[in-house]
């Protein structure tokens, strides 16, 4: 088991964002998180990264229990997170080049020039983007820089929060293929949040459905796709994923 | 009937140290009281088109157009005070990075009430009441709590809905929504689209709906513009999306992962130089 989360609770000022959540993700697995907006998906990823006020429960990564919000340097290389809001991953006053160089420097990884050009190329950004600042990029270009930044240190575990939500279908397909290819090649483990059930079922073998700070159901992606779910909420999500219809539009 | 919005040969350029970036290159369209979708490649100029219409192009960007007019007002000649009066009340834009675009040091509730009180003569109490109503309308389940939170304390989708609430509270005539539902779960997404749909149908609002989600655009919009490398490469009635002729649009339809399909790797586009000509 690479990630084992048991009875995890996160509380902000008396508000229970996560209520005793448990999930377990195997090494090399790609695990999805879907569910209601505000249900605690990002909070769950942030808790693993040591960025949320955990009030109860345990998080174990690679067999090691994580205490509080302290994370070792080795952890910070092995586990990379792509934030939902790409601005949050990126430093506003640093060029793309600096942002990609920094994690390499921190973790003592050489060959920066080549790695930076390769990382940019892999996410479909040419070298002409190298010296831009985040505000000089489009939403999807920023998101791709954040992905490049997470991949450049060759992590073991990727926590991906809506990694392709700002990408058009053509670039999304490239990024999803890249993520699958990297995972296949290096046996990475992914935990991936997405509102797009097509994307989650494409990328993940199993997934958890969340609502109001709780996991309502954990199931195989093929079961979701095949309509074999137990909770009403999962069923409602599947119906809604068919698209907008004026006939059934809520009044 | 004169259109609500006329955009004629719009271009947006950014001079940089390493040369000029042409973000938008000669975009023209008209908008009535309808739902117009804009789809297109990441970086193709969708947001920059929306921002230029709203007079929100950041320096050192340069906006040029043969025509840019909203309901008879020449936007190219609009003074800062005209903009202050119109923006947020008659014309509004839901920006793509809502949490970044909201004021980080002001609560969500205060941002909505201030927008309202800037444009309408309402009491504090009335403003609070309307803000809470608006938050509830966008499916925020505990509006009182969210009202008093700061942007960094809400989830991605809640920030997006806060911004939607802020932009709708004054009842604009033209709304540009830049990826307004990308952070929403599909059930909330449909509720929000329902609200936008009714504003177009019942209040005659004009809506520009920028999205990369073809499935949503095709089920929600009347017409769709497809952008590539700063230009409009195709315009379609959404009913005819399947009959798209531009290879980019056709490629898009093919490379979306769908539930219940297994295609690994996904097909990708073979982009051609001439598409960006
Ligand atoms: N710093 C904070 N202070 C107070 N409340 C917070 C804070 N961070 C998160 N929350 C609350 O925790 C809840 C869960 O937020 P989270 O971001 O995990 O949701 P999510 O499932 O990722 O939603 P979305 O799909 O909209 O991104 C929300 O109600 C949010 O307001
Ligand atoms: N301030 C700026 N300075 C220089 N170039 C910019 C600036 N803002 C945007 N650009 C460039 O303009 C082009 C169009 O950007 P825009 O944000 O309109 O793309 P978009 O179609 O909205 O893409 P996405 O779907 O990724 O959000 C991009 O290539 C971007 O890098
Ligand atoms: Mg989130
Ligand atoms: Mg954009």
Coordinates of C-alpha atoms and ligand atoms in Angstrom, one line a residue:
Chain A
X1 CA 0.0 0.0 0.0
X2 CA 1.6 3.3 -1.0
X3 CA -1.0 5.6 0.5
X4 CA -3.2 4.6 3.4
X5 CA -5.5 7.2 4.9
X6 CA -7.6 6.2 7.9
X7 CA -10.4 8.0 9.6
X8 CA -9.0 11.3 8.5
X9 CA -10.7 14.5 9.7
X10 CA -9.9 18.1 8.9
X11 CA -11.6 20.9 10.7
X12 CA -11.4 24.6 9.8
X13 CA -12.6 26.8 12.6
X14 CA -15.3 24.4 13.7
X15 CA -16.2 23.5 10.1
X16 CA -15.7 19.8 9.3
X17 CA -14.3 19.7 5.8
X18 CA -13.3 16.0 6.1
X19 CA -15.2 13.6 8.4
X20 CA -13.4 10.4 9.1
X21 CA -12.3 9.6 5.5
X22 CA -10.5 6.4 4.6
X23 CA -8.9 5.5 1.3
X24 CA -6.1 3.2 0.4
X25 CA -4.1 3.4 -2.9
X26 CA -1.7 0.7 -4.0
X27 CA 1.7 1.3 -5.5
X28 CA 1.4 2.0 -9.2
X29 CA -2.3 2.5 -9.0
X30 CA -4.2 5.5 -10.4
X31 CA -6.9 6.5 -8.0
X32 CA -9.7 9.0 -8.8
X33 CA -11.6 11.4 -6.5
X34 CA -14.8 12.8 -7.8
X35 CA -17.8 14.4 -6.1
X36 CA -19.6 17.5 -5.1
X37 CA -17.9 20.9 -5.3
X38 CA -16.8 21.7 -1.7
X39 CA -16.9 18.1 -0.6
X40 CA -13.2 18.0 0.5
X41 CA -11.4 16.6 -2.5
X42 CA -8.7 19.3 -2.6
X43 CA -8.5 19.2 1.2
X44 CA -7.8 15.5 1.1
X45 CA -4.8 16.0 -1.3
X46 CA -3.6 18.9 0.7
X47 CA -3.7 16.9 3.9
X48 CA -1.4 14.3 2.3
X49 CA 1.0 17.1 1.3
X50 CA 0.9 18.5 4.8
X51 CA -1.1 21.6 4.0
X52 CA -4.3 21.0 5.9
X53 CA -5.2 21.2 9.7
X54 CA -5.7 17.5 10.4
X55 CA -7.7 17.0 13.6
X56 CA -7.9 13.2 13.7
X57 CA -6.9 10.1 11.8
X58 CA -3.7 8.9 10.2
X59 CA -1.9 9.2 6.9
X60 CA 0.7 6.7 5.9
X61 CA 2.8 7.0 2.8
X62 CA 5.2 4.2 1.7
X63 CA 4.7 2.5 5.0
X64 CA 5.6 5.6 7.1
X65 CA 3.1 7.4 9.2
X66 CA 3.2 11.1 8.6
X67 CA 3.1 13.2 11.7
X68 CA 1.4 16.6 11.7
X69 CA 2.2 18.7 8.8
X70 CA 6.0 18.1 8.8
X71 CA 7.3 16.4 5.7
X72 CA 10.8 15.3 5.0
X73 CA 12.9 16.5 2.1
X74 CA 12.7 13.1 0.6
X75 CA 8.9 13.2 0.8
X76 CA 8.8 16.6 -0.8
X77 CA 10.7 15.2 -3.8
X78 CA 8.8 11.8 -4.0
X79 CA 5.4 13.4 -3.7
X80 CA 4.4 16.2 -6.0
X81 CA 1.2 18.0 -6.1
X82 CA -0.5 19.9 -9.0
X83 CA -2.9 22.4 -7.4
X84 CA -6.3 23.0 -8.7
X85 CA -5.6 26.7 -9.1
X86 CA -2.4 26.8 -11.2
X87 CA -1.6 30.3 -9.8
X88 CA -1.2 28.6 -6.4
X89 CA 1.6 26.4 -7.7
X90 CA 3.5 29.2 -9.4
X91 CA 5.4 32.1 -8.1
X92 CA 3.9 35.3 -9.7
X93 CA 7.3 37.1 -10.1
X94 CA 9.4 34.3 -11.5
X95 CA 9.8 33.3 -15.1
X96 CA 8.7 29.8 -16.2
X97 CA 12.4 29.0 -16.4
X98 CA 13.1 29.9 -12.8
X99 CA 10.1 28.0 -11.5
X100 CA 11.3 24.8 -13.3
X101 CA 14.9 25.3 -12.2
X102 CA 14.1 25.8 -8.5
X103 CA 12.9 22.3 -7.7
X104 CA 15.9 20.9 -9.5
X105 CA 18.2 23.1 -7.4
X106 CA 16.4 22.2 -4.1
X107 CA 16.8 18.5 -4.8
X108 CA 20.2 18.7 -6.2
X109 CA 19.3 17.4 -9.7
X110 CA 21.7 18.4 -12.4
X111 CA 21.3 18.8 -16.2
X112 CA 18.8 21.6 -15.7
X113 CA 18.9 23.1 -19.2
X114 CA 18.0 19.8 -20.9
X115 CA 15.4 18.8 -18.3
X116 CA 13.6 22.2 -18.6
X117 CA 13.4 22.1 -22.4
X118 CA 12.2 18.5 -22.3
X119 CA 9.6 19.2 -19.6
X120 CA 8.2 22.2 -21.5
X121 CA 8.2 20.2 -24.8
X122 CA 6.3 17.4 -23.1
X123 CA 3.5 19.6 -22.1
X124 CA 3.3 21.2 -25.5
X125 CA 4.9 24.5 -24.7
X126 CA 7.8 25.5 -26.9
X127 CA 11.0 27.1 -25.7
X128 CA 9.4 30.5 -26.5
X129 CA 7.4 30.2 -23.2
X130 CA 10.5 29.7 -21.2
X131 CA 11.1 33.3 -20.1
X132 CA 7.5 34.3 -19.6
X133 CA 5.9 35.2 -16.3
X134 CA 2.7 33.4 -15.1
X135 CA 0.5 36.4 -15.9
X136 CA 1.7 36.3 -19.5
X137 CA 0.3 32.9 -20.1
X138 CA -3.2 31.7 -20.8
X139 CA -5.1 29.6 -18.2
X140 CA -4.2 26.3 -19.8
X141 CA -0.6 27.3 -20.4
X142 CA -0.2 28.0 -16.7
X143 CA -1.7 24.7 -15.8
X144 CA 0.8 23.0 -18.1
X145 CA 3.7 24.8 -16.5
X146 CA 2.4 23.5 -13.1
X147 CA 2.3 19.9 -14.5
X148 CA 5.8 20.3 -15.9
X149 CA 7.1 21.5 -12.6
X150 CA 5.7 18.5 -10.8
X151 CA 7.1 16.0 -13.3
X152 CA 10.5 17.5 -13.6
X153 CA 11.8 16.1 -10.3
X154 CA 10.7 12.5 -11.3
X155 CA 8.4 11.9 -8.3
X156 CA 6.9 8.6 -7.2
X157 CA 3.5 9.9 -6.3
X158 CA 1.6 12.6 -8.0
X159 CA -1.4 14.3 -6.4
X160 CA -3.3 15.9 -9.3
X161 CA -6.1 18.3 -8.5
X162 CA -8.1 18.9 -11.7
X163 CA -4.9 18.8 -13.8
X164 CA -6.7 19.3 -17.2
X165 CA -9.7 21.4 -16.2
X166 CA -8.4 24.4 -18.1
X167 CA -7.3 22.5 -21.3
X168 CA -9.1 22.1 -24.5
X169 CA -9.7 18.5 -25.6
X170 CA -6.7 18.4 -27.9
X171 CA -4.2 19.5 -25.3
X172 CA -5.9 17.5 -22.7
X173 CA -5.5 14.4 -24.7
X174 CA -1.7 15.1 -25.0
X175 CA -1.4 15.7 -21.3
X176 CA -3.4 12.7 -20.3
X177 CA -1.3 10.5 -22.6
X178 CA 1.9 12.0 -21.1
X179 CA 0.7 11.2 -17.6
X180 CA -0.2 7.7 -18.5
X181 CA 3.1 7.1 -20.3
X182 CA 5.1 8.5 -17.4
X183 CA 3.2 6.3 -15.0
X184 CA 3.6 3.2 -17.1
X185 CA 7.3 3.9 -17.6
X186 CA 8.2 4.6 -13.9
X187 CA 5.4 2.9 -12.0
X188 CA 4.1 6.1 -10.5
X189 CA 1.1 6.3 -8.3
X190 CA -1.5 8.9 -9.0
X191 CA -4.3 10.3 -7.0
X192 CA -6.4 12.5 -9.3
X193 CA -9.3 14.8 -8.7
X194 CA -11.6 15.6 -11.7
X195 CA -15.1 16.7 -12.3
X196 CA -15.0 15.1 -15.7
X197 CA -16.1 11.5 -15.3
X198 CA -14.9 10.7 -18.8
X199 CA -11.4 11.8 -17.8
X200 CA -11.5 9.9 -14.4
X201 CA -12.7 6.7 -15.9
X202 CA -10.1 6.9 -18.6
X203 CA -7.2 7.5 -16.2
X204 CA -8.2 5.7 -13.0
X205 CA -8.8 2.1 -12.1
X206 CA -10.7 2.8 -9.0
X207 CA -12.3 6.0 -7.6
X208 CA -13.9 7.4 -4.5
X209 CA -17.1 9.5 -4.7
X210 CA -17.2 12.3 -2.2
X211 CA -20.0 14.4 -0.8
X212 CA -20.1 16.7 2.2
X213 CA -16.7 15.7 3.6
X214 CA -17.3 12.0 3.4
X215 CA -16.6 9.2 0.9
X216 CA -20.0 7.9 -0.1
X217 CA -18.7 5.1 -2.2
X218 CA -15.4 3.6 -3.5
X219 CA -15.8 1.6 -6.8
X220 CA -14.0 0.5 -9.9
X221 CA -14.1 2.9 -12.8
X222 CA -15.7 0.1 -14.9
X223 CA -18.5 -0.2 -12.4
X224 CA -19.1 3.5 -12.5
X225 CA -19.2 3.4 -16.3
X226 CA -21.4 0.4 -16.3
X227 CA -23.9 2.0 -13.9
X228 CA -23.1 -0.4 -11.1
X229 CA -23.0 2.0 -8.2
X230 CA -24.7 1.8 -4.8
X231 CA -25.2 5.4 -3.8
X232 CA -27.9 7.7 -5.2
X233 CA -25.4 10.5 -5.4
X234 CA -23.1 8.6 -7.7
X235 CA -26.0 7.9 -9.9
X236 CA -27.0 11.5 -10.0
X237 CA -23.5 12.4 -11.1
X238 CA -23.6 10.0 -13.9
X239 CA -27.0 11.3 -15.2
X240 CA -25.7 14.9 -15.0
X241 CA -22.5 14.0 -16.9
X242 CA -24.7 13.5 -20.0
X243 CA -24.7 17.2 -20.6
X244 CA -27.2 20.1 -20.5
X245 CA -30.7 19.5 -21.6
X246 CA -33.4 22.2 -21.6
X247 CA -36.1 19.7 -21.0
X248 CA -34.7 18.5 -17.7
X249 CA -33.1 21.8 -16.7
X250 CA -33.9 22.5 -13.1
X251 CA -36.4 25.4 -12.7
Chain B
X1 CA -32.4 45.0 -35.1
X2 CA -28.9 46.2 -34.1
X3 CA -26.9 43.6 -32.4
X4 CA -26.1 43.8 -28.7
X5 CA -22.4 43.6 -29.3
X6 CA -20.4 44.1 -32.5
X7 CA -16.7 43.1 -32.7
X8 CA -15.0 44.1 -35.9
X9 CA -11.4 43.0 -36.8
X10 CA -10.3 42.9 -33.2
X11 CA -6.6 42.4 -32.5
X12 CA -4.7 42.2 -29.2
X13 CA -0.9 42.4 -29.2
X14 CA 1.8 42.3 -26.4
X15 CA 5.2 43.8 -27.1
X16 CA 7.8 41.9 -25.2
X17 CA 11.6 41.9 -25.0
X18 CA 11.7 39.0 -27.4
X19 CA 9.2 40.3 -29.9
X20 CA 5.5 40.9 -30.4
X21 CA 3.0 38.3 -29.2
X22 CA -0.2 38.4 -31.2
X23 CA -2.8 37.1 -28.8
X24 CA -5.8 37.9 -31.0
X25 CA -5.6 38.4 -34.8
X26 CA -8.6 39.9 -36.5
X27 CA -11.6 38.5 -34.7
X28 CA -15.1 39.6 -35.9
X29 CA -18.5 38.6 -34.7
X30 CA -21.9 39.9 -33.7
X31 CA -23.9 38.9 -30.7
X32 CA -27.6 39.2 -30.1
X33 CA -29.6 38.1 -27.1
X34 CA -28.4 34.6 -27.5
X35 CA -25.9 32.1 -26.2
X36 CA -22.7 32.2 -28.2
X37 CA -20.0 29.6 -27.4
X38 CA -16.3 30.1 -28.0
X39 CA -14.1 27.0 -28.0
X40 CA -10.6 26.7 -29.1
X41 CA -7.1 25.6 -28.3
X42 CA -5.4 26.5 -25.1
X43 CA -3.7 29.8 -25.8
X44 CA -5.8 30.6 -28.9
X45 CA -7.0 34.0 -27.6
X46 CA -10.4 33.2 -26.1
X47 CA -9.8 35.0 -22.8
X48 CA -7.9 37.8 -24.4
X49 CA -10.9 38.4 -26.7
X50 CA -13.2 38.5 -23.7
X51 CA -11.0 40.8 -21.8
X52 CA -10.6 43.2 -24.7
X53 CA -14.3 43.6 -25.0
X54 CA -14.5 44.4 -21.3
X55 CA -11.7 46.9 -21.5
X56 CA -9.6 44.7 -19.2
X57 CA -6.5 44.1 -21.4
X58 CA -3.6 44.5 -19.0
X59 CA -0.7 46.7 -20.0
X60 CA 1.4 46.7 -22.1
X61 CA -1.3 45.0 -24.3
X62 CA -2.5 47.0 -27.3
X63 CA -6.1 46.6 -28.5
X64 CA -7.1 47.5 -32.0
X65 CA -10.4 47.1 -33.8
X66 CA -12.4 48.5 -36.6
X67 CA -15.5 48.3 -34.4
X68 CA -16.2 47.4 -30.9
X69 CA -19.6 48.5 -29.7
X70 CA -22.0 47.5 -27.1
X71 CA -25.7 48.5 -27.4
X72 CA -24.7 51.7 -29.3
X73 CA -21.8 52.6 -27.1
X74 CA -18.4 52.8 -28.8
X75 CA -16.2 50.8 -26.3
X76 CA -13.0 51.9 -28.0
X77 CA -13.8 55.5 -27.0
X78 CA -15.2 54.8 -23.6
X79 CA -13.8 56.9 -20.8
X80 CA -12.7 55.4 -17.4
X81 CA -15.9 56.8 -15.8
X82 CA -18.1 55.2 -18.5
X83 CA -16.4 51.9 -17.9
X84 CA -16.8 52.2 -14.1
X85 CA -20.6 52.7 -14.6
X86 CA -21.0 49.9 -17.1
X87 CA -18.7 47.2 -16.0
X88 CA -20.3 45.0 -13.4
X89 CA -23.7 46.4 -14.1
X90 CA -24.4 46.3 -17.8
X91 CA -21.5 44.3 -18.9
X92 CA -19.9 41.6 -16.8
X93 CA -17.2 39.0 -17.1
X94 CA -16.7 35.9 -15.1
X95 CA -12.9 35.5 -15.2
X96 CA -11.2 32.2 -15.8
X97 CA -9.1 32.2 -12.5
X98 CA -11.8 33.3 -10.1
X99 CA -9.9 32.7 -6.9
X100 CA -7.0 34.8 -8.3
X101 CA -9.4 37.5 -9.6
X102 CA -11.3 38.0 -6.4
X103 CA -9.9 40.4 -3.9
X104 CA -7.8 38.2 -1.5
X105 CA -8.3 40.5 1.6
X106 CA -12.1 41.0 1.3
X107 CA -14.7 38.4 2.3
X108 CA -16.8 36.9 -0.5
X109 CA -19.9 38.5 1.0
X110 CA -18.4 42.0 1.1
X111 CA -17.2 41.7 -2.5
X112 CA -20.7 40.9 -3.7
X113 CA -22.5 43.5 -1.6
X114 CA -20.0 46.2 -2.7
X115 CA -20.5 45.5 -6.3
X116 CA -24.2 45.8 -5.8
X117 CA -24.0 49.0 -3.8
X118 CA -21.7 50.6 -6.3
X119 CA -24.3 50.2 -9.0
X120 CA -27.6 50.3 -7.2
X121 CA -29.0 52.4 -4.4
X122 CA -29.7 49.7 -1.9
X123 CA -29.3 49.5 1.9
X124 CA -26.7 47.4 3.5
X125 CA -29.3 45.0 4.7
X126 CA -30.9 44.6 1.4
X127 CA -27.5 44.1 -0.3
X128 CA -26.7 41.4 2.2
X129 CA -30.0 39.7 1.6
X130 CA -29.6 39.8 -2.2
X131 CA -26.0 38.5 -1.9
X132 CA -27.1 35.5 0.2
X133 CA -29.9 34.8 -2.2
X134 CA -27.5 34.9 -5.1
X135 CA -25.1 32.5 -3.3
X136 CA -28.0 30.2 -2.7
X137 CA -29.1 30.4 -6.3
X138 CA -25.6 29.1 -7.4
X139 CA -26.1 26.1 -5.1
X140 CA -23.9 27.2 -2.2
X141 CA -25.3 25.0 0.5
X142 CA -24.4 27.2 3.4
X143 CA -24.5 30.8 2.1
X144 CA -24.1 32.3 5.6
X145 CA -20.7 30.6 6.1
X146 CA -19.4 31.3 2.7
X147 CA -20.5 34.9 2.9
X148 CA -18.0 35.5 5.6
X149 CA -15.1 33.5 4.1
X150 CA -12.1 34.9 2.3
X151 CA -11.3 33.6 -1.2
X152 CA -8.4 31.4 0.0
X153 CA -10.9 29.7 2.4
X154 CA -13.3 28.4 -0.3
X155 CA -13.0 25.5 -2.7
X156 CA -12.2 25.9 -6.4
X157 CA -15.8 25.5 -7.4
X158 CA -17.1 27.7 -4.6
X159 CA -14.8 30.5 -5.7
X160 CA -16.1 30.1 -9.2
X161 CA -19.6 30.3 -8.0
X162 CA -18.8 33.3 -5.8
X163 CA -17.6 35.1 -8.9
X164 CA -20.7 34.1 -10.8
X165 CA -22.9 35.4 -8.0
X166 CA -20.9 38.7 -8.0
X167 CA -21.3 39.1 -11.8
X168 CA -25.0 38.3 -11.9
X169 CA -26.2 40.2 -8.9
X170 CA -26.7 43.4 -10.9
X171 CA -28.4 41.6 -13.8
X172 CA -26.0 42.5 -16.7
X173 CA -27.2 42.8 -20.3
X174 CA -24.1 41.1 -21.6
X175 CA -22.2 38.4 -19.7
X176 CA -18.9 37.0 -20.8
X177 CA -18.4 33.8 -18.9
X178 CA -14.8 32.4 -19.2
X179 CA -14.8 28.7 -18.3
X180 CA -17.5 29.5 -15.7
X181 CA -18.1 25.9 -14.8
X182 CA -14.7 24.2 -15.1
X183 CA -14.4 23.7 -11.4
X184 CA -18.0 22.5 -10.7
X185 CA -19.2 19.0 -10.3
X186 CA -21.6 18.0 -13.1
X187 CA -24.8 18.4 -11.0
X188 CA -23.9 21.9 -9.9
X189 CA -22.7 22.7 -13.4
X190 CA -26.2 22.0 -14.8
X191 CA -27.9 24.2 -12.1
X192 CA -25.6 27.1 -13.0
X193 CA -26.2 26.6 -16.7
X194 CA -29.9 26.6 -15.9
X195 CA -29.5 30.1 -14.3
X196 CA -27.6 31.4 -17.3
X197 CA -30.1 29.9 -19.6
X198 CA -33.1 31.6 -17.9
X199 CA -31.3 35.0 -17.9
X200 CA -30.9 34.7 -21.7
X201 CA -34.4 33.5 -22.3
X202 CA -36.4 35.6 -19.8
X203 CA -34.2 38.8 -19.4
X204 CA -32.8 38.9 -22.9
X205 CA -29.2 38.8 -21.7
X206 CA -26.5 38.2 -24.3
X207 CA -24.1 35.5 -23.3
X208 CA -20.6 34.6 -24.5
X209 CA -19.7 31.3 -23.1
X210 CA -16.1 30.4 -23.3
X211 CA -15.4 26.8 -22.7
X212 CA -13.3 23.9 -23.7
X213 CA -16.0 21.5 -22.9
X214 CA -17.5 20.6 -26.3
X215 CA -20.2 18.5 -24.8
X216 CA -21.4 21.3 -22.7
X217 CA -21.2 23.9 -25.4
X218 CA -23.0 21.7 -27.9
X219 CA -25.8 21.0 -25.5
X220 CA -26.1 24.6 -24.2
X221 CA -25.2 27.2 -26.8
X222 CA -27.0 28.3 -30.0
X223 CA -23.9 29.0 -32.0
X224 CA -20.2 28.3 -31.5
X225 CA -17.0 30.0 -32.7
X226 CA -13.9 27.9 -32.9
X227 CA -10.6 29.7 -32.3
X228 CA -7.1 28.6 -33.3
X229 CA -3.9 30.7 -32.9
X230 CA -5.7 34.0 -32.4
X231 CA -8.3 33.7 -35.2
X232 CA -11.8 32.4 -35.6
X233 CA -11.4 29.4 -37.9
X234 CA -15.0 28.2 -38.0
X235 CA -18.4 29.2 -37.0
X236 CA -21.2 26.6 -36.5
X237 CA -24.7 26.3 -35.2
X238 CA -24.2 23.9 -32.3
X239 CA -26.7 21.5 -33.9
X240 CA -24.2 21.2 -36.8
X241 CA -21.2 20.5 -34.7
X242 CA -20.9 17.0 -36.1
X243 CA -20.6 18.6 -39.6
X244 CA -17.6 20.7 -38.6
X245 CA -15.1 21.0 -41.5
X246 CA -12.0 22.5 -39.9
X247 CA -9.6 19.7 -39.0
X248 CA -9.0 21.3 -35.6
X249 CA -12.7 21.1 -34.7
X250 CA -13.0 17.6 -36.1
X251 CA -10.0 16.5 -34.2
X252 CA -11.5 17.9 -31.0
X253 CA -14.6 15.8 -31.3
X254 CA -12.4 12.8 -31.5
X255 CA -9.9 13.2 -28.7
X256 CA -12.2 13.6 -25.7
X257 CA -12.2 10.6 -23.4
X258 CA -15.7 9.3 -23.0
X259 CA -17.3 7.2 -20.2
X260 CA -17.3 3.6 -21.1
X261 CA -14.6 3.8 -23.8
X262 CA -11.1 2.5 -23.7
X263 CA -8.6 4.2 -26.0
X264 CA -5.1 4.2 -24.7
X265 CA -3.4 6.4 -25.8
X266 CA -6.0 8.9 -26.8
X267 CA -5.8 10.1 -30.4
X268 CA -4.0 13.5 -30.7
X269 CA -4.1 16.2 -33.3
X270 CA -1.5 16.5 -36.0
X271 CA -1.3 20.3 -35.9
X272 CA -0.5 21.9 -39.3
X273 CA 1.4 25.1 -39.8
X274 CA -1.2 26.4 -42.2
X275 CA -3.9 26.3 -39.5
X276 CA -2.0 29.2 -37.8
X277 CA -1.6 31.2 -41.0
Ligands
LIG1 N1 -8.6 27.6 4.7 C1 -9.9 27.3 4.9 N2 -10.7 27.9 5.8 C2 -12.0 27.6 6.0 N3 -12.6 26.7 5.2 C3 -11.9 26.0 4.3 C4 -10.5 26.3 4.1 N4 -10.1 25.5 3.1 C5 -11.2 24.7 2.7 N5 -12.3 25.1 3.4 C6 -13.6 24.5 3.3 O1 -13.5 23.1 3.2 C7 -14.5 22.6 2.3 C8 -13.9 21.7 1.3 O2 -13.1 22.4 0.4 P1 -12.3 21.7 -0.8 O3 -11.5 22.7 -1.4 O4 -11.5 20.5 -0.2 O5 -13.4 21.2 -1.7 P2 -13.4 20.4 -3.1 O6 -14.0 19.1 -3.0 O7 -12.0 20.4 -3.6 O8 -14.3 21.3 -4.0 P3 -14.1 21.9 -5.6 O9 -14.5 20.7 -6.4 O10 -15.1 23.0 -5.6 O11 -12.7 22.3 -5.7 C9 -15.2 23.9 1.7 O12 -16.4 24.0 2.3 C10 -14.3 25.0 2.0 O13 -15.0 26.2 2.3
LIG2 N1 0.0 39.6 -20.6 C1 0.4 38.8 -21.6 N2 1.5 39.1 -22.2 C2 2.0 38.3 -23.3 N3 1.2 37.3 -23.8 C3 0.1 37.0 -23.3 C4 -0.4 37.8 -22.1 N4 -1.6 37.3 -21.8 C5 -1.9 36.2 -22.7 N5 -0.9 36.1 -23.6 C6 -0.8 35.1 -24.7 O1 -1.9 35.4 -25.5 C7 -2.3 34.1 -26.1 C8 -3.8 34.0 -25.9 O2 -4.1 33.9 -24.5 P1 -5.6 33.6 -24.0 O3 -5.5 33.7 -22.5 O4 -6.6 34.5 -24.6 O5 -5.8 32.1 -24.4 P2 -7.1 31.2 -24.2 O6 -7.6 30.9 -25.5 O7 -8.0 31.8 -23.2 O8 -6.4 29.8 -23.6 P3 -6.8 28.9 -22.4 O9 -7.9 28.0 -22.9 O10 -5.5 28.1 -22.1 O11 -7.3 29.7 -21.3 C9 -1.6 33.0 -25.3 O12 -0.6 32.4 -26.2 C10 -0.9 33.7 -24.2 O13 0.4 33.2 -23.9
LIG3 MG1 -11.0 21.4 -5.1
LIG4 MG1 -8.4 31.4 -21.2

